[in-house]
């Protein structure tokens, strides 16, 4: 986490990938509060908890968030509604179809990548609620394209 504190001080830092590192939630808080130009962040594992999500939610410039293998909850997503995310990845997060209304309510969100935990009907619902959104769905041999959307097998 000491490295995260030092990295957060880099004035031109705008993109950071920390999955698979030793950075903890405390390091993410340091990045969220110190790296003022940070626009894109990738996280995994135990880097996401209430403290790090609260810090990320107050970050003014964060527009892309990639969450892999994290234990993200519906409450985590609700906290992130304060962020003007343009792109959000939720792969291996444990979130299910219950997250769809929250995703649809994120006004700036234009691209979302969903994991295998989501069902086809949930993806259909999201596209019906937000036809302006591009949805990538981690299902084998299935993809959804935009306008008009269709299933491709």
C-alpha positions as semicolon CSV with decimal commas, in nm:
position;residue;x (nm);y (nm);z (nm)
1;X;0,000;0,000;0,000
2;X;0,297;0,231;0,042
3;X;0,351;0,204;-0,334
4;X;-0,013;0,300;-0,394
5;X;0,034;0,613;-0,183
6;X;0,345;0,706;-0,385
7;X;0,174;0,628;-0,718
8;X;-0,124;0,843;-0,619
9;X;0,106;1,145;-0,613
10;X;0,191;1,114;-0,983
11;X;0,020;1,421;-1,134
12;X;-0,041;1,269;-1,478
13;X;-0,168;0,930;-1,360
14;X;-0,496;0,864;-1,538
15;X;-0,511;0,485;-1,577
16;X;-0,414;0,209;-1,336
17;X;-0,453;-0,170;-1,331
18;X;-0,397;-0,327;-0,990
19;X;-0,554;-0,677;-1,010
20;X;-0,318;-0,947;-0,891
21;X;-0,113;-0,708;-0,681
22;X;-0,073;-0,671;-0,306
23;X;-0,263;-0,344;-0,305
24;X;-0,541;-0,363;-0,048
25;X;-0,853;-0,159;0,011
26;X;-0,644;0,094;0,203
27;X;-0,427;0,144;-0,105
28;X;-0,736;0,197;-0,318
29;X;-0,854;0,463;-0,075
30;X;-0,515;0,634;-0,108
31;X;-0,541;0,620;-0,488
32;X;-0,898;0,748;-0,492
33;X;-0,819;1,039;-0,263
34;X;-0,473;1,125;-0,397
35;X;-0,475;1,056;-0,771
36;X;-0,692;1,348;-0,880
37;X;-0,658;1,279;-1,253
38;X;-0,737;0,908;-1,228
39;X;-0,998;0,820;-1,490
40;X;-0,967;0,442;-1,527
41;X;-0,913;0,182;-1,257
42;X;-0,913;-0,200;-1,255
43;X;-0,953;-0,389;-0,927
44;X;-0,997;-0,743;-0,800
45;X;-1,023;-0,953;-0,487
46;X;-1,026;-0,781;-0,155
47;X;-0,947;-0,440;-0,300
48;X;-1,318;-0,356;-0,294
49;X;-1,489;-0,296;0,038
50;X;-1,705;-0,026;0,193
51;X;-1,411;0,212;0,251
52;X;-1,266;0,185;-0,099
53;X;-1,609;0,215;-0,263
54;X;-1,686;0,525;-0,058
55;X;-1,355;0,680;-0,166
56;X;-1,416;0,587;-0,531
57;X;-1,769;0,727;-0,513
58;X;-1,629;1,068;-0,426
59;X;-1,373;1,069;-0,709
60;X;-1,477;1,336;-0,958
61;X;-1,290;1,216;-1,268
62;X;-1,327;0,838;-1,249
63;X;-1,514;0,727;-1,561
64;X;-1,405;0,365;-1,613
65;X;-1,410;0,096;-1,347
66;X;-1,320;-0,267;-1,406
67;X;-1,409;-0,511;-1,127
68;X;-1,283;-0,867;-1,161
69;X;-1,345;-1,148;-0,917
70;X;-1,454;-0,914;-0,646
71;X;-1,732;-0,963;-0,399
72;X;-1,932;-0,670;-0,526
73;X;-2,280;-0,639;-0,382
74;X;-2,590;-0,450;-0,487
75;X;-2,506;-0,203;-0,209
76;X;-2,163;-0,152;-0,369
77;X;-2,331;-0,065;-0,697
78;X;-2,570;0,173;-0,524
79;X;-2,273;0,355;-0,370
80;X;-2,116;0,384;-0,715
81;X;-2,421;0,566;-0,852
82;X;-2,253;0,885;-0,731
83;X;-1,972;0,830;-0,983
84;X;-2,027;0,935;-1,344
85;X;-1,903;0,605;-1,482
86;X;-1,900;0,574;-1,859
87;X;-1,775;0,217;-1,859
88;X;-1,816;-0,058;-1,599
89;X;-1,696;-0,419;-1,604
90;X;-1,844;-0,674;-1,365
91;X;-1,679;-1,011;-1,431
92;X;-1,682;-1,278;-1,162
93;X;-1,828;-1,039;-0,909
94;X;-2,112;-1,253;-0,780
95;X;-2,369;-0,995;-0,884
96;X;-2,685;-1,134;-1,036
97;X;-2,992;-1,009;-1,221
98;X;-3,094;-0,799;-0,920
99;X;-2,825;-0,549;-1,023
100;X;-2,988;-0,466;-1,358
101;X;-3,213;-0,178;-1,236
102;X;-2,914;-0,014;-1,065
103;X;-2,702;-0,044;-1,379
104;X;-2,985;0,102;-1,586
105;X;-3,005;0,397;-1,347
106;X;-2,640;0,500;-1,394
107;X;-2,700;0,799;-1,624
108;X;-2,353;0,830;-1,780
109;X;-2,297;0,457;-1,828
110;X;-2,254;0,372;-2,196
111;X;-2,067;0,039;-2,188
112;X;-2,105;-0,246;-1,944
113;X;-1,945;-0,589;-1,943
114;X;-2,134;-0,852;-1,749
115;X;-2,018;-1,190;-1,622
116;X;-2,176;-1,531;-1,649
117;X;-2,378;-1,469;-1,334
118;X;-2,630;-1,269;-1,536
119;X;-2,906;-1,438;-1,732
120;X;-3,016;-1,368;-2,086
121;X;-3,343;-1,220;-1,967
122;X;-3,154;-0,978;-1,743
123;X;-2,940;-0,864;-2,034
124;X;-3,256;-0,820;-2,243
125;X;-3,408;-0,612;-1,963
126;X;-3,102;-0,389;-1,943
127;X;-3,107;-0,329;-2,317
128;X;-3,479;-0,253;-2,306
129;X;-3,425;-0,002;-2,025
130;X;-3,115;0,150;-2,184
131;X;-3,111;0,109;-2,562
132;X;-2,823;0,359;-2,576
133;X;-2,597;0,120;-2,384
134;X;-2,354;-0,131;-2,529
135;X;-2,361;-0,456;-2,333
136;X;-2,089;-0,718;-2,346
137;X;-2,195;-1,045;-2,189
138;X;-1,947;-1,316;-2,089
139;X;-2,148;-1,609;-2,221
140;X;-1,988;-1,875;-2,440
141;X;-2,075;-1,835;-2,808
142;X;-2,335;-1,566;-2,742
143;X;-2,298;-1,198;-2,814
144;X;-2,535;-0,908;-2,817
145;X;-2,499;-0,631;-3,067
146;X;-2,649;-0,288;-3,050
147;X;-2,934;-0,130;-3,251
148;X;-3,116;-0,347;-3,325
149;X;-2,990;-0,594;-3,072
150;X;-2,999;-0,961;-3,149
151;X;-2,866;-1,287;-3,018
152;X;-2,582;-1,438;-3,219
153;X;-2,494;-1,801;-3,170
